[in-house]
PDB file of C-alpha atoms and ligand atoms in Angstrom:
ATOM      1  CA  UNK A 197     -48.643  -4.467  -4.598  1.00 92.00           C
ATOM      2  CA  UNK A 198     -46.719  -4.278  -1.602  1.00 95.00           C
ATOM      3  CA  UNK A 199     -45.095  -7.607   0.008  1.00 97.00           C
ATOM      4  CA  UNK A 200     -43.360  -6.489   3.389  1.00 98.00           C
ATOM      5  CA  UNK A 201     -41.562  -8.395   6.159  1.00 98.00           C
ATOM      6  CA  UNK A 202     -42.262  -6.852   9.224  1.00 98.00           C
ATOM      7  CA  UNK A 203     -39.182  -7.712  11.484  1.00 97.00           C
ATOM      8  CA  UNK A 204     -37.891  -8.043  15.007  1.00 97.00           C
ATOM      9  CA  UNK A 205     -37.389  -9.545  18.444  1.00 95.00           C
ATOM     10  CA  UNK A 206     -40.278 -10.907  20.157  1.00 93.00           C
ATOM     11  CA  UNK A 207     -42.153  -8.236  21.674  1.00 93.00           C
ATOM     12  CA  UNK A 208     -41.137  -5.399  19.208  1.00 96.00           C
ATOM     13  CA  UNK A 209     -45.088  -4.769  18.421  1.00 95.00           C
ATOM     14  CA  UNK A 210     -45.167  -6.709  14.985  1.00 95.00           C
ATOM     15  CA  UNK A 211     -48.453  -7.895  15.716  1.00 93.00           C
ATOM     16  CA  UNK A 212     -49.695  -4.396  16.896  1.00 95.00           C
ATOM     17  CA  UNK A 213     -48.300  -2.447  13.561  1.00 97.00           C
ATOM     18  CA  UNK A 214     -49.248  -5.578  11.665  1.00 96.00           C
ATOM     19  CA  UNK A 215     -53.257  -4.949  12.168  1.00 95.00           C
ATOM     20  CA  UNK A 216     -53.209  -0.908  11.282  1.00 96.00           C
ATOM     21  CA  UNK A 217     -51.292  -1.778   8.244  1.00 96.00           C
ATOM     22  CA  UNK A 218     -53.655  -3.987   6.927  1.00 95.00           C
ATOM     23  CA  UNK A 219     -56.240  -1.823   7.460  1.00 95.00           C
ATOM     24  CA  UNK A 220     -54.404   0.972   5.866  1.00 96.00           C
ATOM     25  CA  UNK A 221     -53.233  -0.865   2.573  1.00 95.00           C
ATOM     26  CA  UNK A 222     -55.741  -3.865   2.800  1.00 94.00           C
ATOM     27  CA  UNK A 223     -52.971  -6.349   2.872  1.00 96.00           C
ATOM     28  CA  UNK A 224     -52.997  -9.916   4.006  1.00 96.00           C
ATOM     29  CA  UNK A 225     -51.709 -10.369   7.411  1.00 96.00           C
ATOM     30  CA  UNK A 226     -48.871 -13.403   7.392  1.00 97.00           C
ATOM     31  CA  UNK A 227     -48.096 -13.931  10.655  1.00 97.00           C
ATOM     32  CA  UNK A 228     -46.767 -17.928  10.876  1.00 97.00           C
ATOM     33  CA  UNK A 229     -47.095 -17.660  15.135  1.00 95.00           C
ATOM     34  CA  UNK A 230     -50.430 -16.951  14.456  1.00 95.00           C
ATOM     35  CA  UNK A 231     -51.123 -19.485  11.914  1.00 96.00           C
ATOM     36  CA  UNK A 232     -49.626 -22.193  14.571  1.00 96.00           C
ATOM     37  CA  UNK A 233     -51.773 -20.954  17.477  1.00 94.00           C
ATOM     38  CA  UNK A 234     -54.711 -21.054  15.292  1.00 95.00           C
ATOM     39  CA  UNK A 235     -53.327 -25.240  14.436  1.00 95.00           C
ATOM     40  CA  UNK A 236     -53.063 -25.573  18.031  1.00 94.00           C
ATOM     41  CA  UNK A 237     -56.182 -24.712  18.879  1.00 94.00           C
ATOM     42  CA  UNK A 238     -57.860 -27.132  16.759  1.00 96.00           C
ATOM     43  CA  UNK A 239     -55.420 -29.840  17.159  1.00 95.00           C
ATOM     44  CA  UNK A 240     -54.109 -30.567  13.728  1.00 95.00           C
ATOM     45  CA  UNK A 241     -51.283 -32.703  13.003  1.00 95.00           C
ATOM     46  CA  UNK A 242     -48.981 -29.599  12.587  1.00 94.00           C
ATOM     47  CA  UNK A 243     -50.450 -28.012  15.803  1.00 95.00           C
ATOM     48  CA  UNK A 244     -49.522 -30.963  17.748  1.00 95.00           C
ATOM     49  CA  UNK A 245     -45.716 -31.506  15.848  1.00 95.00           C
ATOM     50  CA  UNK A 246     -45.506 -27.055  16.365  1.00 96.00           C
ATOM     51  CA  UNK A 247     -46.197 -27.329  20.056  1.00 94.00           C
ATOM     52  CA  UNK A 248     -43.223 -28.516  21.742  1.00 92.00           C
ATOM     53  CA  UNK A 249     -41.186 -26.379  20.084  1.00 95.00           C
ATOM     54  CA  UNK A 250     -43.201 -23.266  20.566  1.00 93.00           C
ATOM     55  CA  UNK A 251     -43.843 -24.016  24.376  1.00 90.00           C
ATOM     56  CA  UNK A 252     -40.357 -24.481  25.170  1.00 89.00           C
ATOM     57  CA  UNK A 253     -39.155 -20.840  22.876  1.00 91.00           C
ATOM     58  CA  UNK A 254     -37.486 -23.043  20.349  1.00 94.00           C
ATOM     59  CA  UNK A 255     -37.935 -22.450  16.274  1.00 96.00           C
ATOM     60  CA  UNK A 256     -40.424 -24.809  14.207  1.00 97.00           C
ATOM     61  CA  UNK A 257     -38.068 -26.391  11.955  1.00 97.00           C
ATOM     62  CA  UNK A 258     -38.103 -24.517   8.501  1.00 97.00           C
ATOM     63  CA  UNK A 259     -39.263 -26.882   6.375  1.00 96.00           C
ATOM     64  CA  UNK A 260     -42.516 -27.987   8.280  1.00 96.00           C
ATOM     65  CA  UNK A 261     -43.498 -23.310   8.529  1.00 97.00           C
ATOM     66  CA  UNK A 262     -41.664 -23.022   4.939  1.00 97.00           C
ATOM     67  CA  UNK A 263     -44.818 -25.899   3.886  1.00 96.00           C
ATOM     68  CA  UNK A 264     -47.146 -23.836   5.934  1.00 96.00           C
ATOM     69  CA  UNK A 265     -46.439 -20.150   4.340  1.00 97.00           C
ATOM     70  CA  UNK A 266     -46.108 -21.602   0.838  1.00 96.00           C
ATOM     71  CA  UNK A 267     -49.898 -23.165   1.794  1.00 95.00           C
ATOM     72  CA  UNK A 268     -51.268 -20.034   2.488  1.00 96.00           C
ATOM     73  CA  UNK A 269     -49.464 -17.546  -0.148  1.00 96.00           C
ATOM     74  CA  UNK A 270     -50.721 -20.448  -2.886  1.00 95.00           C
ATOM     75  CA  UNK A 271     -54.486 -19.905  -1.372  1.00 95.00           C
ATOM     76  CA  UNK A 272     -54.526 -16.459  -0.869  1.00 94.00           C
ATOM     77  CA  UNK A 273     -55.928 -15.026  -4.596  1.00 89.00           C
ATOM     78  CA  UNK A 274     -56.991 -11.053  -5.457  1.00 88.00           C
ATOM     79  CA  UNK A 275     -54.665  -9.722  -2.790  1.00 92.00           C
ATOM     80  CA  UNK A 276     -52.832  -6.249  -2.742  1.00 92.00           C
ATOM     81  CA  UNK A 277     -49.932  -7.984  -1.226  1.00 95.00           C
ATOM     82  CA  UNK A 278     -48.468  -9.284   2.717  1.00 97.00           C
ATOM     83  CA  UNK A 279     -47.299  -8.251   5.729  1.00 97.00           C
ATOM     84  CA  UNK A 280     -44.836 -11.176   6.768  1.00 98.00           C
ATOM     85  CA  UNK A 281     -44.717 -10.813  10.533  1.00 97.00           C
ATOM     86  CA  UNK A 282     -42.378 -13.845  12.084  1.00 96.00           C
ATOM     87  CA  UNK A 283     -41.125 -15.332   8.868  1.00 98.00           C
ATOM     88  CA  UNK A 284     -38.431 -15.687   8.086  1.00 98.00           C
ATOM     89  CA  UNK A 285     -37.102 -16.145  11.005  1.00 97.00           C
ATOM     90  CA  UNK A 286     -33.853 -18.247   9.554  1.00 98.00           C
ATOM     91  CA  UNK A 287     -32.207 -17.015   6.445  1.00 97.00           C
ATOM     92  CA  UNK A 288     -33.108 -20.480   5.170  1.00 98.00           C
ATOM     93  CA  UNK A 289     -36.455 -19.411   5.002  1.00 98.00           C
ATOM     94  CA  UNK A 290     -35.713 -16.056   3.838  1.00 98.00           C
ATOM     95  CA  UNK A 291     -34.133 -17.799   0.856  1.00 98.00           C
ATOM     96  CA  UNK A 292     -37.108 -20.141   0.720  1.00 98.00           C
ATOM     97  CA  UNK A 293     -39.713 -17.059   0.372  1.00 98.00           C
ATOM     98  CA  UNK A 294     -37.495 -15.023  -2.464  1.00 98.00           C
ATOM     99  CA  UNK A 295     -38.048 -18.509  -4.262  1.00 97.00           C
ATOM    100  CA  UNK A 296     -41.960 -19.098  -3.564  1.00 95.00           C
ATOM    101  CA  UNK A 297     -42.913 -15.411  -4.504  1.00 96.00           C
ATOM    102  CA  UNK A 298     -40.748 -15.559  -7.730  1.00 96.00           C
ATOM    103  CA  UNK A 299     -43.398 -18.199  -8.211  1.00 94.00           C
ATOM    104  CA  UNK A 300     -45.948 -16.287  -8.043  1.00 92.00           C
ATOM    105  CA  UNK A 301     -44.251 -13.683 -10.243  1.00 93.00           C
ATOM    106  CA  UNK A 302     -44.067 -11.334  -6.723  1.00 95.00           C
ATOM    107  CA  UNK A 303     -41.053 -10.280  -5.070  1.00 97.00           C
ATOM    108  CA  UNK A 304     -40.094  -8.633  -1.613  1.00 98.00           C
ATOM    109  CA  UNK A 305     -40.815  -4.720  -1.650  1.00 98.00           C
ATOM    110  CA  UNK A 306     -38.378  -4.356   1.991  1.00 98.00           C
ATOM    111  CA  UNK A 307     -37.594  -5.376   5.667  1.00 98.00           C
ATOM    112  CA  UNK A 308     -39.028  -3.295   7.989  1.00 98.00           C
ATOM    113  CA  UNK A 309     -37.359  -3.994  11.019  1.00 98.00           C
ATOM    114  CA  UNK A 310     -38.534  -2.619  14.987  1.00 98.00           C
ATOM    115  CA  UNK A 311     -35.952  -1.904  16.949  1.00 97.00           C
ATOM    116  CA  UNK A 312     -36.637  -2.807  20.526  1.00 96.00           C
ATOM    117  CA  UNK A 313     -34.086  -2.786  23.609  1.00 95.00           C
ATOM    118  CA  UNK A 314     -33.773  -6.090  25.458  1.00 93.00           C
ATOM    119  CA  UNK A 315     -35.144  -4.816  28.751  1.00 93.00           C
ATOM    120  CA  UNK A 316     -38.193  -3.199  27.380  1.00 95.00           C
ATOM    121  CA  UNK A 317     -38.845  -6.226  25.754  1.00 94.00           C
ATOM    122  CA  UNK A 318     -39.059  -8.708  28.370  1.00 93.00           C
ATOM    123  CA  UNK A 319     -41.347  -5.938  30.438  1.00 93.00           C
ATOM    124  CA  UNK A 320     -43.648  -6.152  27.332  1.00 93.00           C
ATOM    125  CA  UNK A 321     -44.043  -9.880  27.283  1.00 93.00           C
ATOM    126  CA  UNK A 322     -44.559 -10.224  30.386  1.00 91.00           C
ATOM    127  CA  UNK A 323     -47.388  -7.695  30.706  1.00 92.00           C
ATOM    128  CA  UNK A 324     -48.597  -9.294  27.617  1.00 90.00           C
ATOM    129  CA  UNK A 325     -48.683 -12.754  29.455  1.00 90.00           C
ATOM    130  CA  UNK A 326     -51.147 -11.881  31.633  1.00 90.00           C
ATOM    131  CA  UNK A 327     -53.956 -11.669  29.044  1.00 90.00           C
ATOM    132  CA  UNK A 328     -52.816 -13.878  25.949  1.00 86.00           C
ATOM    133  CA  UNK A 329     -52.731 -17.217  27.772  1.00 83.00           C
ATOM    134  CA  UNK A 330     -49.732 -17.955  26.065  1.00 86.00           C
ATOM    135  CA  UNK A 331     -47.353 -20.383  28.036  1.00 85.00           C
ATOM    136  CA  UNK A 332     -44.337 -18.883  26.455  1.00 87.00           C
ATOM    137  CA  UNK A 333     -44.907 -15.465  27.655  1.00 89.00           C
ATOM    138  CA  UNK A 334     -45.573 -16.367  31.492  1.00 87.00           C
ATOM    139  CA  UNK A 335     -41.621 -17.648  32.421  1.00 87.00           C
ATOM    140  CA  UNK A 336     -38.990 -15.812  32.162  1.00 90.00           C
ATOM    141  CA  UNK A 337     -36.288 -18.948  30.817  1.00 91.00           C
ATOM    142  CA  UNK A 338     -38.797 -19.189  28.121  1.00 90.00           C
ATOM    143  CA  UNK A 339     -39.001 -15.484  27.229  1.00 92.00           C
ATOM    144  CA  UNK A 340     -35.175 -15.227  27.703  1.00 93.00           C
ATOM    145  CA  UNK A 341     -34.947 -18.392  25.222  1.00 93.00           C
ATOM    146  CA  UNK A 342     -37.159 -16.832  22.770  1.00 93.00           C
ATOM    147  CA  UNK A 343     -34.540 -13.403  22.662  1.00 94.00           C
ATOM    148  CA  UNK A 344     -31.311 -15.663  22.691  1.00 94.00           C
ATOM    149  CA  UNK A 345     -32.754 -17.522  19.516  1.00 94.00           C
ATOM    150  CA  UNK A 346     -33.802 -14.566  17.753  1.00 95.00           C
ATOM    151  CA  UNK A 347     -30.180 -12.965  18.511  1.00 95.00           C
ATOM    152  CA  UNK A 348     -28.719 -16.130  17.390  1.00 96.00           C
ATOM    153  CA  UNK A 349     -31.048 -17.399  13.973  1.00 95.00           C
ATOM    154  CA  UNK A 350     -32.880 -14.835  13.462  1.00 97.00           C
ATOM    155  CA  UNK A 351     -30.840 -11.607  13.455  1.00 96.00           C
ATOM    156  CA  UNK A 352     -28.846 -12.917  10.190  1.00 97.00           C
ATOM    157  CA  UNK A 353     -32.184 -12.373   8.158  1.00 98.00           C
ATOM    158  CA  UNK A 354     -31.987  -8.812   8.330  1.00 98.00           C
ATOM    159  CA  UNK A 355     -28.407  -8.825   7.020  1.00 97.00           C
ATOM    160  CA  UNK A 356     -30.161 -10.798   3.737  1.00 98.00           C
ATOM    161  CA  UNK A 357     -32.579  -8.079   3.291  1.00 98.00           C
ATOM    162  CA  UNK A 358     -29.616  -5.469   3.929  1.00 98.00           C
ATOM    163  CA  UNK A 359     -27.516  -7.723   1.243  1.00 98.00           C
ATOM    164  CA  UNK A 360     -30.621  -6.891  -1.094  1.00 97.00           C
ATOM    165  CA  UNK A 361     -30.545  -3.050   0.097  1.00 97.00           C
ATOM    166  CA  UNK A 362     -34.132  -3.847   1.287  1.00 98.00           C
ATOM    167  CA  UNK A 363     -33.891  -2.781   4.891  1.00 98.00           C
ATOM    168  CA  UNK A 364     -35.004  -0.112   6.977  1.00 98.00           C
ATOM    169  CA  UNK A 365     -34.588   0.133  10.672  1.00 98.00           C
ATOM    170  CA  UNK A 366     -37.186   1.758  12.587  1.00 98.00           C
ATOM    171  CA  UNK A 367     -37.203   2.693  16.615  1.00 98.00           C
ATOM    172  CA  UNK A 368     -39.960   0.218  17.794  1.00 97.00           C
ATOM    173  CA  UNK A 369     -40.153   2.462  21.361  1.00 97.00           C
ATOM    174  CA  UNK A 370     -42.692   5.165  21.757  1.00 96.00           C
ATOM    175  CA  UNK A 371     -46.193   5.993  20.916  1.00 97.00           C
ATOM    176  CA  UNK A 372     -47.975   3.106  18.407  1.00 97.00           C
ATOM    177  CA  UNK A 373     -49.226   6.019  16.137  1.00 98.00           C
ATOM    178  CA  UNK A 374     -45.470   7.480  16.127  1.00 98.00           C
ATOM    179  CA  UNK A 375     -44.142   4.029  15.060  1.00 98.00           C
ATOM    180  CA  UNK A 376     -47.235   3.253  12.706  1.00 98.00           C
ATOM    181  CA  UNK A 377     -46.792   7.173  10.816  1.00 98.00           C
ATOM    182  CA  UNK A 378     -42.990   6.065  10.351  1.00 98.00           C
ATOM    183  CA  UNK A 379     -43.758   2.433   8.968  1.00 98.00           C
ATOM    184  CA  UNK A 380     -46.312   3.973   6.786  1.00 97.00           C
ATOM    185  CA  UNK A 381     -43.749   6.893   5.062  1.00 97.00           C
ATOM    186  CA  UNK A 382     -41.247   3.710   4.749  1.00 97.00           C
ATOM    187  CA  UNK A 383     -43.813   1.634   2.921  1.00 97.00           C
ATOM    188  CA  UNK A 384     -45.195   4.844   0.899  1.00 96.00           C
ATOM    189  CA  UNK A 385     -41.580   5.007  -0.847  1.00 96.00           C
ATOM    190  CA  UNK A 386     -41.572   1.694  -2.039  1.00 93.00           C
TER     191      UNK A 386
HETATM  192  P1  ADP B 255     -43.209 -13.816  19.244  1.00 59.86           P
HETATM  193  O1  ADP B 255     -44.302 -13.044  19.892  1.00 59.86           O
HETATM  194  O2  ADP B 255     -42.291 -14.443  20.229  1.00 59.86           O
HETATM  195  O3  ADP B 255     -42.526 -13.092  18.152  1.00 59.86           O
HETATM  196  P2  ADP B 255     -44.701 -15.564  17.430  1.00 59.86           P
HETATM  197  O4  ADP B 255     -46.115 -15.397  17.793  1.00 59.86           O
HETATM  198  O5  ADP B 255     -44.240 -14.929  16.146  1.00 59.86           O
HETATM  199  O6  ADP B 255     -43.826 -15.101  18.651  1.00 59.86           O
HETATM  200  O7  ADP B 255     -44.296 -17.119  17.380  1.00 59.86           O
HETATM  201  C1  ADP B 255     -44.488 -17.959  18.486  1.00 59.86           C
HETATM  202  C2  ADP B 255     -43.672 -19.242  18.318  1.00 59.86           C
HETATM  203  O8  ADP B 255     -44.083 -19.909  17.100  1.00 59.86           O
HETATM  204  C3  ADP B 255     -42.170 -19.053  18.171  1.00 59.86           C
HETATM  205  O9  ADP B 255     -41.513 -18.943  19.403  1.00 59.86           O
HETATM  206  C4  ADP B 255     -41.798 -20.348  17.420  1.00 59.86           C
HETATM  207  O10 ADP B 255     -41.779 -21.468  18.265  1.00 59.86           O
HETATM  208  C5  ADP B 255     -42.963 -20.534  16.467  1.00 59.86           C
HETATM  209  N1  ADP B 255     -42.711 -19.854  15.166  1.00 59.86           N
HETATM  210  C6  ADP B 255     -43.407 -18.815  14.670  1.00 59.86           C
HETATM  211  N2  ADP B 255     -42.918 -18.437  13.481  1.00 59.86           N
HETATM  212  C7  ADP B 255     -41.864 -19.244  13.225  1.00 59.86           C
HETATM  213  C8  ADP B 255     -40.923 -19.342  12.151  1.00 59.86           C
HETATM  214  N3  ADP B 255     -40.970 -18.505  11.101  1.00 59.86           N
HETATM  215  N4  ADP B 255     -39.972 -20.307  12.232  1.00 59.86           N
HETATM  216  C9  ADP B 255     -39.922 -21.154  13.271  1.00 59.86           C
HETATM  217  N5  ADP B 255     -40.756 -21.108  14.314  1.00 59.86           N
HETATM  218  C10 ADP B 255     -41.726 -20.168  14.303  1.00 59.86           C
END
């Protein structure tokens, strides 16, 4: 079993790697964006509380996607393991998903984190808004909020992993085959 936390800054490709590796490994994809869209688009309770916050760049507060993750690990049964793509994105939550997997008597195989520069990124998004119909990734204050949060909330996760010796750092920029291959060797020598 493999349980993996597929990091980086918005636009590093989690998403992209996210679907070859299930397909490769059969894992369960994780990804707690997704799992908000999905609320949003049927206009659940937790959809409607997410929304502001994800419109405007912001971070969900961690214990309303900490209730969410903990929802779906708990109904997820005869799994070979996850691909955590977004979460954590706060070490609180990082701390909160050690604690829910020790539950389930699983732990954290390693970080995988894509390493994207800043400029790249906001190209990427921006192409990316012009098919995904998502309002934060048609303005650039929103896109530029999104990267100043991750810099300031979310970096700090990957120095938990680090503190574990469960990181590896991979170069997110080049061909997706290049960048799957190199995830795939990292996972491979778990
Ligand atoms: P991105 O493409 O920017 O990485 P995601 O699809 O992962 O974005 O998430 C979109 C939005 O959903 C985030 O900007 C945030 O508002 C919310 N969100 C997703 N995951 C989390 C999380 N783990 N903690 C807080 N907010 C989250």
């Amino acid at each position: 079993m493999y349980n993996i936390v597929l990091f980086g800054p918005p636009g590093a490709g989690k998403g992209t790697q996210s679907e070859k590796l299930i397909q490769k490994y059969g894992l369960t994809h994780l990804s707690t964006g997704d799992l908000f869209r999905k609320h949003l688009g049927e206009g659940t309770e937790l959809g409607l509380l997410a929304k502001k916050y994800m419109n405007e760049g912001h971070l969900v507060p961690d214990e309303v996607v900490i209730g969410m993750v903990e929802n779906k690990i708990s109904e997820t049964k005869d799994t070979h393991g996850f691909i955590f793509d977004g979460f954590p994105r706060t070490t609180a939550q990082a701390e909160a998903l050690d604690k829910m997997l020790e539950n389930h008597k699983m732990e954290i195989s390693g970080m995988i984190a894509l390493e994207v520069p800043q400029e790249i990124l906001k190209e990427r998004i921006k192409e990316r808004g012009k098919t995904s119909n998502r309002v934060d990734d048609q303005d650039d204050a929103k896109i530029n909020t999104r990267i100043k949060v991750y810099l300031d909330e979310t970096l700090p996760v990957a120095d938990y992993y680090s503190g574990q010796n469960k990181l590896t750092k991979i170069n997110g920029v080049g061909k997706i085959e290049k960048i799957f291959a190199e995830i795939a060797s990292v996972i491979d020598s778990y």
